[in-house]
Amino acid sequence: MPVKLSTADSDFDSQFSALLHQKRDTESDVSAVAAEILSQVQVRGDDAVLEYTNKYDRLTLHDAASLRITKSEIANAVNECETETLEALNIAAARIEAYHKVQLPDDYSFVDHDGVELGYRWTPIENVGLYVPGGLATYPSSVLMNAIPARVAGAARLVMVVPMPDGVINPLVLAAADLVGVDEIYRIGGAQAIGALAYGTPTIPAVDKIVGPGNAYVASAKRHVFGTVGIDMIAGPSEILVVADNQNDPAWIAADLLSQAEHDPVAQSILITDDELFAAEVERAISLHLTTLPRSDIASSSWTTFGAIILVDNLSEAPSLVDQLAPEHLELCVDDADAMANQVRNAGAIFLGRYTPEAIGDYVAGPNHVLPTSRTARFSSGLSTLDFVKRTSLLRLDAESLGKIGPAAVKLAKAEGLDAHALSVGIRLNIPD
Amino acid sequence: MPVKLSTADSDFDSQFSALLHQKRDTESDVSAVAAEILSQVQVRGDDAVLEYTNKYDRLTLHDAASLRITKSEIANAVNECETETLEALNIAAARIEAYHKVQLPDDYSFVDHDGVELGYRWTPIENVGLYVPGGLATYPSSVLMNAIPARVAGAARLVMVVPMPDGVINPLVLAAADLVGVDEIYRIGGAQAIGALAYGTPTIPAVDKIVGPGNAYVASAKRHVFGTVGIDMIAGPSEILVVADNQNDPAWIAADLLSQAEHDPVAQSILITDDELFAAEVERAISLHLTTLPRSDIASSSWTTFGAIILVDNLSEAPSLVDQLAPEHLELCVDDADAMANQVRNAGAIFLGRYTPEAIGDYVAGPNHVLPTSRTARFSSGLSTLDFVKRTSLLRLDAESLGKIGPAAVKLAKAEGLDAHALSVGIRLNIPD
């Protein structure tokens, strides 16, 4: 049974705090193993990548050249896919691309009242690596969501790595990569793939940034190489928070809560409502849905272990609870969803009104489905075009403007004991030492 | 002597590659110590912070309340500062604020041709922690550069930690904090300060993001708490790259190279020029400056160990070398600096023309002086207002627009084996399972 809280309970604060600080992620400490694999890849390059790949993915590749997935393999994979599914992928890709184009930032420059010319300029990150998990959790939609923003930003080279345990790969993953124009695909995974992307090998030239989700080894390896290359957020377990009044169909809300729960036994689904009877109806609808859903084991485990129903006296109490939970996904299934959204500060994405189920955002709406999990929406944002560009500051002074603001710089440099700093300004202004 | 390369040399590529991959940072592995301190702070809170502070900073504080620096201590520090220096701080703060206001991003929303309403909204990160190193490397300019963007973004609570080894603190640091309206200041440092900010204690409520430079323990602790809170870049040693023709005063260029070298023995200064005689004049000017500069030991060690002069046949060769070096600071001391800047992709900040010494950007120009070091400009940007806001995606569909794009989502969800996802869309459209 999911935990049930009510803001009317005298111990609500402590119960809510327990919910907030509940640990869902059993982060295994694989740091030493990941570090050793990275070090081998850094020192021995292709040989190490080949050995680890054959060992962990039970393959028998003979040389580094065969790590790359060939054009004909990709073409064959595309041919294996259903036409209708490929059409749906196309619809998704076009909508995701349109949304991410809107996010491209503008350059800016201005001359201020002292005659100083200032500005900034955005340029694409040139080489981007995309990690795609193999096996069962391989999602073509994730390929679109990670690759399209990089492409829109203008990456010159987009490299994908995806392990093929026992030689198996989801053909839709290769079709999605083909659709968005990934330049190179390698059949490697784990910390060895992160090492190859970060340090480069003769076969796999290094990239500048690595994005995409992975298992504990991948996450640990990403933490290690952070600084050598850029990385995206390290994703924790996923969650949905649904705020719903009793004017919703309980079966709809139940489906929404389960759509999160079916991802993972450590996913979390929370309902905030002001109607106890409605909450009970949602619970019954969940039980009913679970009788038919293929992933009912996972969904049921997540819902009973980490699910929660929070009963509020009035829905006006919701925004402050939402901000503390800082959910990855927030559905506002209420009459005036805009008004409530305006009171919320911390959420990865907000799904407004009764006809915006979270799953529409996972696939085709357009915004990125890579969103901050596990309360990190307090300080971070979903993946976007901005993650694939960087900003260069631009400054230009002339003798006159340097004459105006230079003396303050000289003063501060001397106060900090950095006399060469002072000298480099003063020497241009004939300010004596 | 700094290393000298020429693009005319037959072994230039291997020499340049050695320069690129030169390791300046001797990162000591303090991860285990930092982890133990963090764990103690997480479990024992104020008691652990107090014990570590008394031990490492040689203080005799009796209770957690005395960790906070009081208003009268701050007022006394301000009184100790020279009026002229405070005025220079004010000029700097006003210019930094003006530049960072320009960076505030706009919200956006639109309705697309399918009737889907999409957009995003930016909100401030609420609680920001600012780490300021103690001892000699305490720079009031860094307080301004880290705190002002957070304030401009709209942080509700700005917390500063600064260790006071042996009870000593630079009064200008407190004056800078006072000037920008820091809300709370604690006399703590090291991994224990990072732990207090990340996990919170009864005395020091947790923050959502921690920024600011620190020693190896601080950097390691930040890596550990990344995910619990947001962190900024982990800064490596700093560098400057000056591209200069022979129309510059060698003494000016020499001062610019030394302004970087005086920071740290592992700082790096590189000159690219097309005139060997000019390069020799710069070298002589450096020697001359070094005879009078107070920090000549540090500057000289940096210049002789890590300095480099790259002679090119033609300055048109410079941009491709610049992009590979991806410098934190790039000075273009040439006639048409704009044209050259337009060919450069990877640089933290570009200082255009002969009257824009890098040091002007360290203090008063306005752009942030916290910039990507050690080649990380390939994938990251300087600190900005954007680092203190986060973006929430907004989505709204109605029955009609869900009818248009929903079927593609159902198709993809089923292809991924996520039937509850398909159900949550299909149930609203009466699409049978």
Short mmCIF file of N, CA and C in Angstrom, two decimals, chain B residues 111-193:
data_model
loop_
_atom_site.label_atom_id
_atom_site.label_comp_id
_atom_site.label_asym_id
_atom_site.label_seq_id
_atom_site.Cartn_x
_atom_site.Cartn_y
_atom_site.Cartn_z
N VAL B 111 1.78 28.46 -29.34
CA VAL B 111 0.85 27.40 -29.69
C VAL B 111 1.20 26.95 -31.10
N ASP B 112 1.45 25.65 -31.27
CA ASP B 112 1.90 25.21 -32.60
C ASP B 112 0.73 24.84 -33.49
N HIS B 113 1.03 24.39 -34.70
CA HIS B 113 -0.02 24.15 -35.70
C HIS B 113 -0.94 23.00 -35.34
N ASP B 114 -0.56 22.18 -34.36
CA ASP B 114 -1.46 21.13 -33.89
C ASP B 114 -2.31 21.60 -32.71
N GLY B 115 -2.16 22.87 -32.33
CA GLY B 115 -2.93 23.39 -31.20
C GLY B 115 -2.31 23.03 -29.85
N VAL B 116 -1.06 22.58 -29.86
CA VAL B 116 -0.38 22.23 -28.61
C VAL B 116 0.31 23.49 -28.06
N GLU B 117 0.05 23.80 -26.79
CA GLU B 117 0.67 24.97 -26.18
C GLU B 117 1.93 24.53 -25.45
N LEU B 118 3.06 25.11 -25.86
CA LEU B 118 4.35 24.71 -25.30
C LEU B 118 5.12 25.94 -24.84
N GLY B 119 6.01 25.74 -23.90
CA GLY B 119 6.81 26.87 -23.48
C GLY B 119 7.77 26.48 -22.39
N TYR B 120 8.42 27.48 -21.84
CA TYR B 120 9.26 27.25 -20.68
C TYR B 120 9.32 28.52 -19.85
N ARG B 121 9.69 28.35 -18.63
CA ARG B 121 9.67 29.43 -17.65
C ARG B 121 10.92 29.31 -16.80
N TRP B 122 11.55 30.42 -16.50
CA TRP B 122 12.75 30.42 -15.67
C TRP B 122 12.41 30.91 -14.27
N THR B 123 12.97 30.25 -13.25
CA THR B 123 12.81 30.71 -11.87
C THR B 123 14.17 30.67 -11.17
N PRO B 124 14.35 31.54 -10.18
CA PRO B 124 15.64 31.54 -9.48
C PRO B 124 15.84 30.29 -8.63
N ILE B 125 17.09 29.91 -8.47
CA ILE B 125 17.45 28.92 -7.44
C ILE B 125 17.34 29.66 -6.12
N GLU B 126 16.63 29.04 -5.18
CA GLU B 126 16.22 29.79 -3.99
C GLU B 126 17.36 30.04 -3.00
N ASN B 127 18.10 28.99 -2.68
CA ASN B 127 19.15 29.09 -1.65
C ASN B 127 20.51 28.82 -2.28
N VAL B 128 21.37 29.81 -2.24
CA VAL B 128 22.68 29.69 -2.89
C VAL B 128 23.78 29.80 -1.84
N GLY B 129 24.74 28.86 -1.92
CA GLY B 129 25.89 28.89 -1.02
C GLY B 129 27.14 29.30 -1.80
N LEU B 130 27.92 30.16 -1.20
CA LEU B 130 29.11 30.70 -1.86
C LEU B 130 30.33 30.35 -1.02
N TYR B 131 31.23 29.53 -1.59
CA TYR B 131 32.45 29.19 -0.89
C TYR B 131 33.53 30.21 -1.22
N VAL B 132 34.16 30.75 -0.18
CA VAL B 132 35.26 31.71 -0.38
C VAL B 132 36.47 31.17 0.37
N PRO B 133 37.60 30.98 -0.32
CA PRO B 133 38.79 30.46 0.37
C PRO B 133 39.31 31.47 1.39
N GLY B 134 39.93 30.95 2.43
CA GLY B 134 40.52 31.83 3.43
C GLY B 134 41.99 32.04 3.15
N GLY B 135 42.65 32.61 4.11
CA GLY B 135 44.09 32.79 4.01
C GLY B 135 44.47 33.77 2.92
N LEU B 136 45.58 33.47 2.22
CA LEU B 136 46.14 34.43 1.29
C LEU B 136 45.34 34.57 0.01
N ALA B 137 44.72 33.48 -0.45
CA ALA B 137 44.06 33.52 -1.75
C ALA B 137 42.62 34.01 -1.64
N THR B 138 42.36 34.90 -0.71
CA THR B 138 41.01 35.42 -0.51
C THR B 138 40.83 36.68 -1.32
N TYR B 139 39.96 36.62 -2.30
CA TYR B 139 39.82 37.75 -3.21
C TYR B 139 38.43 38.36 -3.14
N PRO B 140 38.34 39.61 -2.73
CA PRO B 140 37.02 40.28 -2.71
C PRO B 140 36.37 40.30 -4.10
N SER B 141 37.19 40.37 -5.16
CA SER B 141 36.61 40.38 -6.50
C SER B 141 35.85 39.08 -6.79
N SER B 142 36.34 37.97 -6.22
CA SER B 142 35.64 36.69 -6.42
C SER B 142 34.29 36.67 -5.71
N VAL B 143 34.23 37.34 -4.55
CA VAL B 143 32.94 37.44 -3.85
C VAL B 143 31.94 38.13 -4.76
N LEU B 144 32.35 39.25 -5.36
CA LEU B 144 31.45 39.98 -6.27
C LEU B 144 31.03 39.08 -7.44
N MET B 145 32.00 38.41 -8.06
CA MET B 145 31.74 37.64 -9.29
C MET B 145 30.82 36.44 -9.04
N ASN B 146 30.89 35.86 -7.84
CA ASN B 146 30.04 34.71 -7.54
C ASN B 146 28.69 35.13 -6.97
N ALA B 147 28.67 36.18 -6.20
CA ALA B 147 27.43 36.55 -5.50
C ALA B 147 26.49 37.37 -6.38
N ILE B 148 27.05 38.27 -7.18
CA ILE B 148 26.17 39.18 -7.93
C ILE B 148 25.25 38.44 -8.92
N PRO B 149 25.75 37.46 -9.69
CA PRO B 149 24.83 36.76 -10.59
C PRO B 149 23.69 36.06 -9.84
N ALA B 150 23.99 35.53 -8.65
CA ALA B 150 22.95 34.87 -7.86
C ALA B 150 21.90 35.88 -7.42
N ARG B 151 22.36 37.03 -7.00
CA ARG B 151 21.46 38.11 -6.58
C ARG B 151 20.62 38.60 -7.76
N VAL B 152 21.27 38.79 -8.89
CA VAL B 152 20.56 39.26 -10.09
C VAL B 152 19.49 38.23 -10.50
N ALA B 153 19.84 36.94 -10.38
CA ALA B 153 18.89 35.89 -10.75
C ALA B 153 17.68 35.86 -9.83
N GLY B 154 17.85 36.37 -8.61
CA GLY B 154 16.72 36.44 -7.68
C GLY B 154 16.79 35.47 -6.52
N ALA B 155 17.98 34.97 -6.19
CA ALA B 155 18.11 34.07 -5.05
C ALA B 155 17.50 34.70 -3.80
N ALA B 156 16.71 33.91 -3.09
CA ALA B 156 16.06 34.43 -1.88
C ALA B 156 17.04 34.48 -0.72
N ARG B 157 18.00 33.57 -0.72
CA ARG B 157 18.92 33.44 0.42
C ARG B 157 20.31 33.13 -0.10
N LEU B 158 21.24 34.00 0.24
CA LEU B 158 22.62 33.88 -0.24
C LEU B 158 23.51 33.69 0.99
N VAL B 159 24.15 32.54 1.06
CA VAL B 159 24.94 32.16 2.24
C VAL B 159 26.40 32.09 1.85
N MET B 160 27.27 32.71 2.64
CA MET B 160 28.69 32.63 2.33
C MET B 160 29.42 31.88 3.44
N VAL B 161 30.36 31.02 3.05
CA VAL B 161 31.25 30.39 4.03
C VAL B 161 32.67 30.80 3.69
N VAL B 162 33.41 31.15 4.70
CA VAL B 162 34.82 31.54 4.51
C VAL B 162 35.59 31.15 5.78
N PRO B 163 36.61 30.30 5.63
CA PRO B 163 37.34 29.90 6.82
C PRO B 163 38.17 31.07 7.36
N MET B 164 38.38 31.06 8.69
CA MET B 164 39.22 32.08 9.32
C MET B 164 40.37 31.40 10.03
N PRO B 165 41.35 30.88 9.26
CA PRO B 165 42.46 30.19 9.93
C PRO B 165 43.15 31.13 10.93
N ASP B 166 43.33 30.67 12.15
CA ASP B 166 43.94 31.47 13.23
C ASP B 166 43.16 32.77 13.48
N GLY B 167 41.89 32.77 13.10
CA GLY B 167 41.06 33.93 13.37
C GLY B 167 41.22 35.07 12.40
N VAL B 168 42.02 34.83 11.35
CA VAL B 168 42.32 35.93 10.41
C VAL B 168 41.38 35.90 9.22
N ILE B 169 40.90 37.08 8.82
CA ILE B 169 40.11 37.19 7.61
C ILE B 169 40.45 38.51 6.94
N ASN B 170 40.36 38.52 5.60
CA ASN B 170 40.59 39.74 4.84
C ASN B 170 39.36 40.63 4.97
N PRO B 171 39.48 41.80 5.58
CA PRO B 171 38.28 42.64 5.79
C PRO B 171 37.59 43.01 4.47
N LEU B 172 38.35 43.09 3.39
CA LEU B 172 37.74 43.41 2.10
C LEU B 172 36.76 42.34 1.63
N VAL B 173 37.00 41.09 2.04
CA VAL B 173 36.08 40.01 1.67
C VAL B 173 34.73 40.22 2.35
N LEU B 174 34.78 40.60 3.62
CA LEU B 174 33.53 40.87 4.33
C LEU B 174 32.86 42.13 3.78
N ALA B 175 33.67 43.12 3.40
CA ALA B 175 33.11 44.35 2.82
C ALA B 175 32.41 44.03 1.50
N ALA B 176 33.03 43.17 0.68
CA ALA B 176 32.41 42.79 -0.60
C ALA B 176 31.10 42.04 -0.38
N ALA B 177 31.10 41.14 0.61
CA ALA B 177 29.88 40.38 0.93
C ALA B 177 28.78 41.32 1.40
N ASP B 178 29.17 42.30 2.19
CA ASP B 178 28.21 43.28 2.70
C ASP B 178 27.64 44.10 1.55
N LEU B 179 28.52 44.48 0.64
CA LEU B 179 28.12 45.31 -0.50
C LEU B 179 27.07 44.63 -1.36
N VAL B 180 27.22 43.33 -1.59
CA VAL B 180 26.27 42.63 -2.47
C VAL B 180 25.10 42.02 -1.70
N GLY B 181 25.06 42.24 -0.38
CA GLY B 181 23.90 41.81 0.38
C GLY B 181 23.84 40.32 0.66
N VAL B 182 25.00 39.71 0.97
CA VAL B 182 24.98 38.31 1.41
C VAL B 182 24.18 38.24 2.70
N ASP B 183 23.32 37.21 2.84
CA ASP B 183 22.40 37.16 3.97
C ASP B 183 23.00 36.57 5.23
N GLU B 184 23.86 35.58 5.06
CA GLU B 184 24.48 34.92 6.22
C GLU B 184 25.94 34.62 5.87
N ILE B 185 26.84 34.80 6.83
CA ILE B 185 28.25 34.44 6.63
C ILE B 185 28.71 33.55 7.79
N TYR B 186 29.32 32.41 7.46
CA TYR B 186 29.83 31.51 8.49
C TYR B 186 31.34 31.37 8.36
N ARG B 187 32.02 31.33 9.49
CA ARG B 187 33.50 31.21 9.49
C ARG B 187 33.91 29.74 9.42
N ILE B 188 33.54 29.10 8.35
CA ILE B 188 33.89 27.69 8.18
C ILE B 188 34.44 27.48 6.76
N GLY B 189 35.24 26.43 6.62
CA GLY B 189 35.83 26.15 5.31
C GLY B 189 36.04 24.66 5.13
N GLY B 190 36.73 24.28 4.08
CA GLY B 190 37.05 22.88 3.83
C GLY B 190 35.83 22.04 3.51
N ALA B 191 36.03 20.71 3.55
CA ALA B 191 34.93 19.79 3.25
C ALA B 191 33.79 19.94 4.25
N GLN B 192 34.13 20.37 5.50
CA GLN B 192 33.07 20.52 6.51
C GLN B 192 32.11 21.65 6.13
N ALA B 193 32.61 22.68 5.48
CA ALA B 193 31.73 23.76 5.05
C ALA B 193 30.82 23.30 3.91
#
